[in-house]
XYZ file of C-alpha atoms in Angstrom:
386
model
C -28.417 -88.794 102.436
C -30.513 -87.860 105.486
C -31.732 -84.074 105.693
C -30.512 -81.348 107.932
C -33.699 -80.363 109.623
C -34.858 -76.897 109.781
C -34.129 -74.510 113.334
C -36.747 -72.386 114.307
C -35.892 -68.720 115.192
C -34.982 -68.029 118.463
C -37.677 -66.376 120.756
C -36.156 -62.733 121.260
C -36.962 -62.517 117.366
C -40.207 -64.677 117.362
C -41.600 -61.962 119.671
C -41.461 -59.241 117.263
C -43.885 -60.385 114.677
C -46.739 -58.928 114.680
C -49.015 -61.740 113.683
C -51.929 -63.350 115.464
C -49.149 -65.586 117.007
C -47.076 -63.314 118.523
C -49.717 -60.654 119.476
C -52.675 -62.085 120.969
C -50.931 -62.994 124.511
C -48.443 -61.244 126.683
C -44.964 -62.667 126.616
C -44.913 -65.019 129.606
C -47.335 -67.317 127.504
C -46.086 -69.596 125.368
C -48.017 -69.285 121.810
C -48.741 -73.001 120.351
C -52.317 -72.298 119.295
C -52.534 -70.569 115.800
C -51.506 -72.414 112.588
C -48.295 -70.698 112.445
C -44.958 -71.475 112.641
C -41.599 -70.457 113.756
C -39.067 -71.385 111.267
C -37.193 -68.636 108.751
C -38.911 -68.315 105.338
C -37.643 -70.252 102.568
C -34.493 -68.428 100.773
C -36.240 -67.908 97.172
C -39.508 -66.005 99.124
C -37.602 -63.926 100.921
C -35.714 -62.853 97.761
C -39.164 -61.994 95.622
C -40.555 -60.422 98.637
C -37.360 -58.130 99.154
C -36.754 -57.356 95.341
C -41.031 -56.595 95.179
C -40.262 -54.272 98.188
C -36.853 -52.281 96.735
C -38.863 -52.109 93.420
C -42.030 -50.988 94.534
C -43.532 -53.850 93.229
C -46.827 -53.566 95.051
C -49.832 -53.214 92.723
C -52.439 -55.486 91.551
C -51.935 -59.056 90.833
C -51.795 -59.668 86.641
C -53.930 -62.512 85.919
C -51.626 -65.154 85.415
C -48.756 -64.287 87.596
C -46.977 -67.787 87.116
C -48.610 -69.506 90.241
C -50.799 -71.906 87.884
C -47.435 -73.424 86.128
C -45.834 -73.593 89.734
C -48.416 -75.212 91.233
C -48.509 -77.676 88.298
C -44.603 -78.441 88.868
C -44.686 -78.782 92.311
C -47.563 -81.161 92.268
C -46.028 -83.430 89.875
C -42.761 -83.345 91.825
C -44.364 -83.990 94.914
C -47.130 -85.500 94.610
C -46.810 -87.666 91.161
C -50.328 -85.242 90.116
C -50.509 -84.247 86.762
C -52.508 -81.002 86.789
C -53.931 -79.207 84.364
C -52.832 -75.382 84.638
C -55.860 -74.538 83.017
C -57.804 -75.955 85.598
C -56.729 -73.588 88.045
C -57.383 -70.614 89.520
C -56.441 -68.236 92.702
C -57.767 -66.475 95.274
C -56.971 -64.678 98.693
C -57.477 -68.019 100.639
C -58.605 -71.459 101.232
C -62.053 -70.791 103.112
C -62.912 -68.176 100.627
C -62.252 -70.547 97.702
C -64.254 -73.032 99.096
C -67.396 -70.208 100.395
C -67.088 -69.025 96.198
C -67.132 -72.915 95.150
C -69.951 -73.891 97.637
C -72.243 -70.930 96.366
C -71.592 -71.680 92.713
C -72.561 -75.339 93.324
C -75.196 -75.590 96.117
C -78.348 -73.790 96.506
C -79.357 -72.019 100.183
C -80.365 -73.819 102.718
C -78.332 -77.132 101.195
C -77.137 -79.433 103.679
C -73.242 -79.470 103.702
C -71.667 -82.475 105.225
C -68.659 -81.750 107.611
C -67.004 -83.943 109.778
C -65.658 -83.074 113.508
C -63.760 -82.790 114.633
C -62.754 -80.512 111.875
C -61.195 -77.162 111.161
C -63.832 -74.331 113.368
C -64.265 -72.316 109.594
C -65.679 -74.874 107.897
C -69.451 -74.648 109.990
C -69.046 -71.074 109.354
C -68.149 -70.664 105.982
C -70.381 -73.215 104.897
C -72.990 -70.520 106.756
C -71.484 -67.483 104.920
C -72.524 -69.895 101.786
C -75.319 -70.144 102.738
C -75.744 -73.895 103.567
C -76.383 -75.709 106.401
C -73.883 -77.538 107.911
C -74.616 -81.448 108.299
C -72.280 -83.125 111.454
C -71.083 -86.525 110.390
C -68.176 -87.142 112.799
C -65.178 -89.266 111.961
C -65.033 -92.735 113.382
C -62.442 -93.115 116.407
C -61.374 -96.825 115.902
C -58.917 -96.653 119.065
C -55.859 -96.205 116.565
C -56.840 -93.336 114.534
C -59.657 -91.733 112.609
C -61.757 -92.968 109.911
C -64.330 -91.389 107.518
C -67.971 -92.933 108.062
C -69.310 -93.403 105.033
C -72.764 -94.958 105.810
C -73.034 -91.449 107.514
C -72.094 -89.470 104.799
C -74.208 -92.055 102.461
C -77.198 -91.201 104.962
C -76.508 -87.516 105.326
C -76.512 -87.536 101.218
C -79.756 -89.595 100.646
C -81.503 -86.703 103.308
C -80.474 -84.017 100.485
C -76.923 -82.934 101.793
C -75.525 -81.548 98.276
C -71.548 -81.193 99.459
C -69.182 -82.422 101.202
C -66.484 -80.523 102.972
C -63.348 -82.903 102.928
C -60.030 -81.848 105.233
C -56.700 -84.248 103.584
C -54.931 -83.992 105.574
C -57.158 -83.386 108.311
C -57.158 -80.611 111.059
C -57.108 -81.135 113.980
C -56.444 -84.806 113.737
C -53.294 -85.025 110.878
C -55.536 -88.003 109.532
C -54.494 -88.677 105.711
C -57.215 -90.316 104.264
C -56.446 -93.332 101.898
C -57.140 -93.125 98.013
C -59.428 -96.479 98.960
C -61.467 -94.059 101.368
C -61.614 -91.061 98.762
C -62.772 -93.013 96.130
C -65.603 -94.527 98.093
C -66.433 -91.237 99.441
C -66.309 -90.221 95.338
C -68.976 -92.647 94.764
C -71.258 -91.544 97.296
C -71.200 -88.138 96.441
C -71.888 -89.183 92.045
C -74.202 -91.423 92.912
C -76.451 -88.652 94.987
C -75.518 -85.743 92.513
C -73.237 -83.437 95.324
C -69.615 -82.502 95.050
C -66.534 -82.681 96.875
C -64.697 -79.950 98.036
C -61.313 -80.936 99.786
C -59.020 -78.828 101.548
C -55.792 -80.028 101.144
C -53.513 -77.083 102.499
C -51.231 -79.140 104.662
C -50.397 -81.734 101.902
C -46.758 -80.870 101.474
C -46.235 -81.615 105.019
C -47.450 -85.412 104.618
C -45.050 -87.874 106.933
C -42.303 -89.613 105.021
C -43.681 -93.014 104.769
C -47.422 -92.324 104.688
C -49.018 -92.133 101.406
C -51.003 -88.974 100.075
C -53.326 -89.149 97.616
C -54.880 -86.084 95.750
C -58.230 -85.929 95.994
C -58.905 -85.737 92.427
C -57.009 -88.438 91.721
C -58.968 -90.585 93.616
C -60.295 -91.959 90.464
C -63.040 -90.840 87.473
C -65.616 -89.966 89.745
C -63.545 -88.062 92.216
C -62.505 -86.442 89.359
C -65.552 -86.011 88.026
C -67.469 -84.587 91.445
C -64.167 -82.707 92.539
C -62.694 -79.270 93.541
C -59.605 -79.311 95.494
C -58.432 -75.974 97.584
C -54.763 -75.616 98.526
C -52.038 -72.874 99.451
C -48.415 -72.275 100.022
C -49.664 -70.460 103.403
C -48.988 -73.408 105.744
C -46.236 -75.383 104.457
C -44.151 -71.958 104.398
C -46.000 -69.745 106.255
C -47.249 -67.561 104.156
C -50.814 -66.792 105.875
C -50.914 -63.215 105.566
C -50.094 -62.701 102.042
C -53.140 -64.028 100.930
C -52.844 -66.492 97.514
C -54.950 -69.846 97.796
C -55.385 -72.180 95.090
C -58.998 -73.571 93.542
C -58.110 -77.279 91.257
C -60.341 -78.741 89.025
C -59.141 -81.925 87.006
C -62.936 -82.505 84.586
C -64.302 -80.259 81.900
C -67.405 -79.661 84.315
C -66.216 -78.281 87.271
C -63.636 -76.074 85.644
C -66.485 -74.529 83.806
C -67.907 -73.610 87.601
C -64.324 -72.144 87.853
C -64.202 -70.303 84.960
C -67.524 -68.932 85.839
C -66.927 -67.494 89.289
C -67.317 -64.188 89.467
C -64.045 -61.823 88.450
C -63.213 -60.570 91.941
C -62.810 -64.038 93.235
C -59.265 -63.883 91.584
C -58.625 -59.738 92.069
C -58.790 -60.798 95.648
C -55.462 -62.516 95.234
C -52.248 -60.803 96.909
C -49.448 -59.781 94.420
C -47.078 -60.719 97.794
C -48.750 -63.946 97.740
C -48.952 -65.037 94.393
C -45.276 -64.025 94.471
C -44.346 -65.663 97.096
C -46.191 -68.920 96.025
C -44.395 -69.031 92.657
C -41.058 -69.101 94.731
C -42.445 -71.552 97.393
C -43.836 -73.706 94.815
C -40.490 -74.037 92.783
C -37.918 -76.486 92.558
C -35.593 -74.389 94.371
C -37.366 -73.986 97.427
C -37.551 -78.142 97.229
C -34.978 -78.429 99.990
C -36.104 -76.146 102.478
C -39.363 -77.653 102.516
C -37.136 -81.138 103.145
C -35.719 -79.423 105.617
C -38.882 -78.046 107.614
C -40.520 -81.470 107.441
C -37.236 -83.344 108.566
C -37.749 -81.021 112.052
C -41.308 -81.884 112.336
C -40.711 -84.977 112.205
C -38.344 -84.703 115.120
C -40.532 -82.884 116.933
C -43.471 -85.332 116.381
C -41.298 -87.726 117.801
C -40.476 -85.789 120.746
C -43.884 -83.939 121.165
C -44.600 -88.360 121.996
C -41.763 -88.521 124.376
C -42.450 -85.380 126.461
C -46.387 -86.746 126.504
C -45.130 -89.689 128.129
C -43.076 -88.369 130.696
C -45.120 -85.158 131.890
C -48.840 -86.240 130.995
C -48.599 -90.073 130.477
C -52.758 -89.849 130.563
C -52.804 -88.094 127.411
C -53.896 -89.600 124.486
C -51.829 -88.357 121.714
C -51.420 -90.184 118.162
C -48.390 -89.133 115.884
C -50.338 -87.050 112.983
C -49.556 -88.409 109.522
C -49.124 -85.046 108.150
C -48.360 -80.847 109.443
C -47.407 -80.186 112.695
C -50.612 -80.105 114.082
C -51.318 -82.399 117.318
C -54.873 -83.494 118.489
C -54.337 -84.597 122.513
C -57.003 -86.124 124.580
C -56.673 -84.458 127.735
C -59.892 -85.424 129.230
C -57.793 -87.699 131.775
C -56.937 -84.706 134.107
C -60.225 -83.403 134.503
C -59.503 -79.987 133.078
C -62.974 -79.521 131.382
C -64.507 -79.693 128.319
C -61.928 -77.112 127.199
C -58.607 -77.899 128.529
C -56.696 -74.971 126.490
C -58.936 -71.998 128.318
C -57.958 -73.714 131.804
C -53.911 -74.177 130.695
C -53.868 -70.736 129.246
C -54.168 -69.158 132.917
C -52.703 -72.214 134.872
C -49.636 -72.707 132.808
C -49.225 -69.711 130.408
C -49.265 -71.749 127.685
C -51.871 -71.349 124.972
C -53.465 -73.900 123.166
C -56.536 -73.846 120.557
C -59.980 -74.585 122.355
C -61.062 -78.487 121.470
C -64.546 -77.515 121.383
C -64.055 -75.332 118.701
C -63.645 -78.107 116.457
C -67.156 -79.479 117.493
C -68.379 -80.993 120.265
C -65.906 -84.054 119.795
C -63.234 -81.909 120.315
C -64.710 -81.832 124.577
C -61.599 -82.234 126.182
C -59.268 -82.153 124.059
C -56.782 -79.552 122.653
C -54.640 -78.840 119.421
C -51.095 -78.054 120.098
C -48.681 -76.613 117.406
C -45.294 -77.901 117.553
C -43.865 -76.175 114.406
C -41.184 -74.349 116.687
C -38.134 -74.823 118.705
C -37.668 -78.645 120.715
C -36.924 -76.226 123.548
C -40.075 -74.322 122.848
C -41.928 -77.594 122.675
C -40.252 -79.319 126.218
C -40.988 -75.870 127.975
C -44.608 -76.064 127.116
C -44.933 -79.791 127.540
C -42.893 -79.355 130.946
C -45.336 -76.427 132.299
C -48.882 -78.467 131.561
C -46.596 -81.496 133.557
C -46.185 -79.039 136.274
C -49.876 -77.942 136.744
C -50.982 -81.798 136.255
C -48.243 -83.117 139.313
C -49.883 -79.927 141.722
C-alpha cells in the first residue's frame, strides 16, 4: 500500500517561527538554505511537548530518560542494527558529540581527515578539538561521489589520527556502501585512528538505496567506531537539543563512559523527550510519510532543473532532502547563493562553505511545499533567461 506523503505547512504559518529559517531574511525571500524543514511535527512529539508544557515539566534531564531503549528500537526497526543501549549516550548535539569524542581520542595538533565537500562545522569543530583538519576530497566519478581511500590511506600514514565520516553525506546525499566503510575501517585499524561518523540524516535514506551503519561495517569498524546521530533532522527537532553518541566494542564505550559528566547534563529534557516519541514505533508512519514527499520532491526538484536551469548539474541525493547543484554553468561566481540571494530573493547555503569544492555550487533544501520548491526553481530560471 503506497504512502500518503506528508504536506508542508502553508507559508502564512511558516513565517511565524522564529527559527534561523524563518528569521534571518525578510519575507520576499524564499528560505531554502538552513537544514530545516517545513512539515508539521510528528503527532506523538507534539503530545510530550504539550503535556511537558501544561505540567511544567521543564527541569533537568534524569539520566536515562528512555532515549537509549528508543534509539535501540528504532534502529533495529529501521535499520536491521542491533544496538547495545549500554553503549549509548546523549548530548545537546551532533558536533558537540563528535568535538567531546575527538578530544577524548586525539591529542592537539592531530591531523583530522575530512572530506569536502562536507558539512562547514566539521573544519571548525575539529578546531574547537583541537586538531587540525586534513582535506581529502571525495572523488567526483561523473555519476556521483566516492570516498578516496588511497587519500585517506596517505593522509593516515602522515599521522592523521581521525577521521570525520558524513553517511549520509552533506551536502552531496552520498550513502556510502558497507564495501566502502569497511575498507575505510581497515585503514583507520591498521594506522591506530578512529572513526567518527555522523549519521544524522539516516532515517531519511531513499527507498531502494541501501544504508549501512557505520559500525556495522564489520569487526574493525566496530572496533575503531563512534557513530553520532539525532532525531533533529528527520523531525525537526534542531532546537531542542538531544544528539546521540553509539559505540558497538568494549573499547570505545569505555571512552564514552569516561567523558566528562556535563557532556550528558547538556542534554535538553524537550529533546530527549521529544526523541523518545520520534524514535518510537508510533511515530513510524509519519516518518513514512515525510520521506514519501521528499521523494516527490526529489523527483520534481529534477524536473524543474531541467526546464528552468537545464545547465545545472544536479544528481538525485540518496538520502535527506538536501540537494548539491553545480551551478558553475551560468557564471554566477564561485558562490552562486550570495549572487541569487539579491537577484532572485531566494536564499541558498554558500557552496564554498563546504570547501573550496563547493566553488560554484549551492545546497538547496527542498523539505517544503512543491509550490515552494517551483517558485524558487522558477525565480533562479528567471534571473538565468535575463
Amino acid at each position: 500500500m503506497s504512502t500518503t506523503p506528508l504536506r508542508a505547512l502553508p507559508l502564512e504559518t511558516l513565517r511565524r517561527r522564529s527559527s534561523t529559517k524563518w528569521r534571518t531574511y525578510p519575507e520576499d525571500v524564499l528560505p531554502l538554505f538552513v537544514a530545516e524543514t517545513d512539515y508539521p511535527l510528528a503527532p506523538a512529539v507534539t503530545a510530550v511537548l504539550a503535556e511537558a508544557v501544561a505540567s511544567g515539566d521543564t527541569g533537568y534531564t534524569p539520566a536515562d530518560p528512555g532515549i537509549r531503549d528508543a534509539f535501540a528500537g528504532f534502529a533495529r526497526r529501521r535499520f536491521g542494527w542491533d544496538v547495545d543501549p549500554a553503549g549509548v549516550r546523549s548530548t545537546a548535539d551532533v558536533m558537540m558529540g563528535v568535538v567531546e569524542i575527538l578530544r577524548a581520542t586525539i591529542r592537539p595538533g592531530d591531523g583530522v581527515v575530512i572530506m569536502p565537500p562536507v558539512y562547514p562545522p566539521f573544519a571548525l569543530c575539529t578546531d574547537e578539538a583541537g586538531g587540525i583538519p586534513v582535506s581529502v576530497p571525495l572523488t567526483d566519478t561523473g555519476a556521483g561521489w566516492e570516498i578516496d581511500l588511497d587519500g585517506v590511506d596517505a593522509a593516515l600514514a602522515a599521522g592523521a589520527r581521525a577521521i570525520l565520516l558524513c553517511n549520509p553525506h552533506n551536502p552531496t546525499g552520498t550513502v556510502h556502501s558497507a564495501a566502502t566503510l569497511a575498507a575505510l575501517a581497515g585503514l583507520a585499524e591498521r594506522h591506530g585512528a578512529v572513526v567518527i561518523s555522523d549519521e544524522i540524516h539516516a532515517p531519511l535514506v531513499a527507498d531502494g538505496v541501501v544504508y549501512t551503519p557505520f559500525l556495522t561495517a564489520g569487526a574493525s569498524a566496530a572496533r575503531v567506531g563512534f557513530a553520532v546521530t539525532s532525531a533533529s533532522k528527520a523531525y525537526n527537532l534542531a532546537g531542542l537539543k538531544c544528539a546521540l553518541m553509539v559505540a558497538a566494542d568494549d573499547a570505545t564505550m569505555r571512552v564514552l563512559a569516561g567523558l566528562n559528566p556535563e557532556v550528558e547534563w547538556r542534554t535538553g529534557l524537550f529533546g530527549a523527550l521529544a526523541a523518545v516519541a520520534a524514535f518510537d514505533e508510533a511515530s513510524d508512519e509519519w516518518l513514512d510519510a515525510l520521506r514519501a514527499a521528499l521523494a516527490e520532491n526529489r523527483a520534481l526538484l529534477g524536473a524543474l532543473l531541467a526546464e528552468h536551469l537545464p545547465r545545472a548539474v544536479y544528481r538525485t541525493p540518496d538520502a535527506g532532502y538536501l540537494a548539491w547543484i553545480d551551478l558553475s554553468a551560468y557564471n554566477w561566481g564561485d558562490d552562486p547563493a550570495a549572487f541569487l540571494l539579491d537577484a532572485a530573493k531566494v536564499a541558498l547555503h554558500h557552496g564554498p562553505q563546504f570547501g573550496a569544492e563547493g566553488a560554484g555550487y549551492a545546497r538547496l533544501n527542498f523539505g517544503c511545499s512543491p509550490e515552494v520548491l517551483t517558485e524558487a526553481i522558477a525565480r533562479i530560471g528567471a534571473v538565468a533567461r535575463s
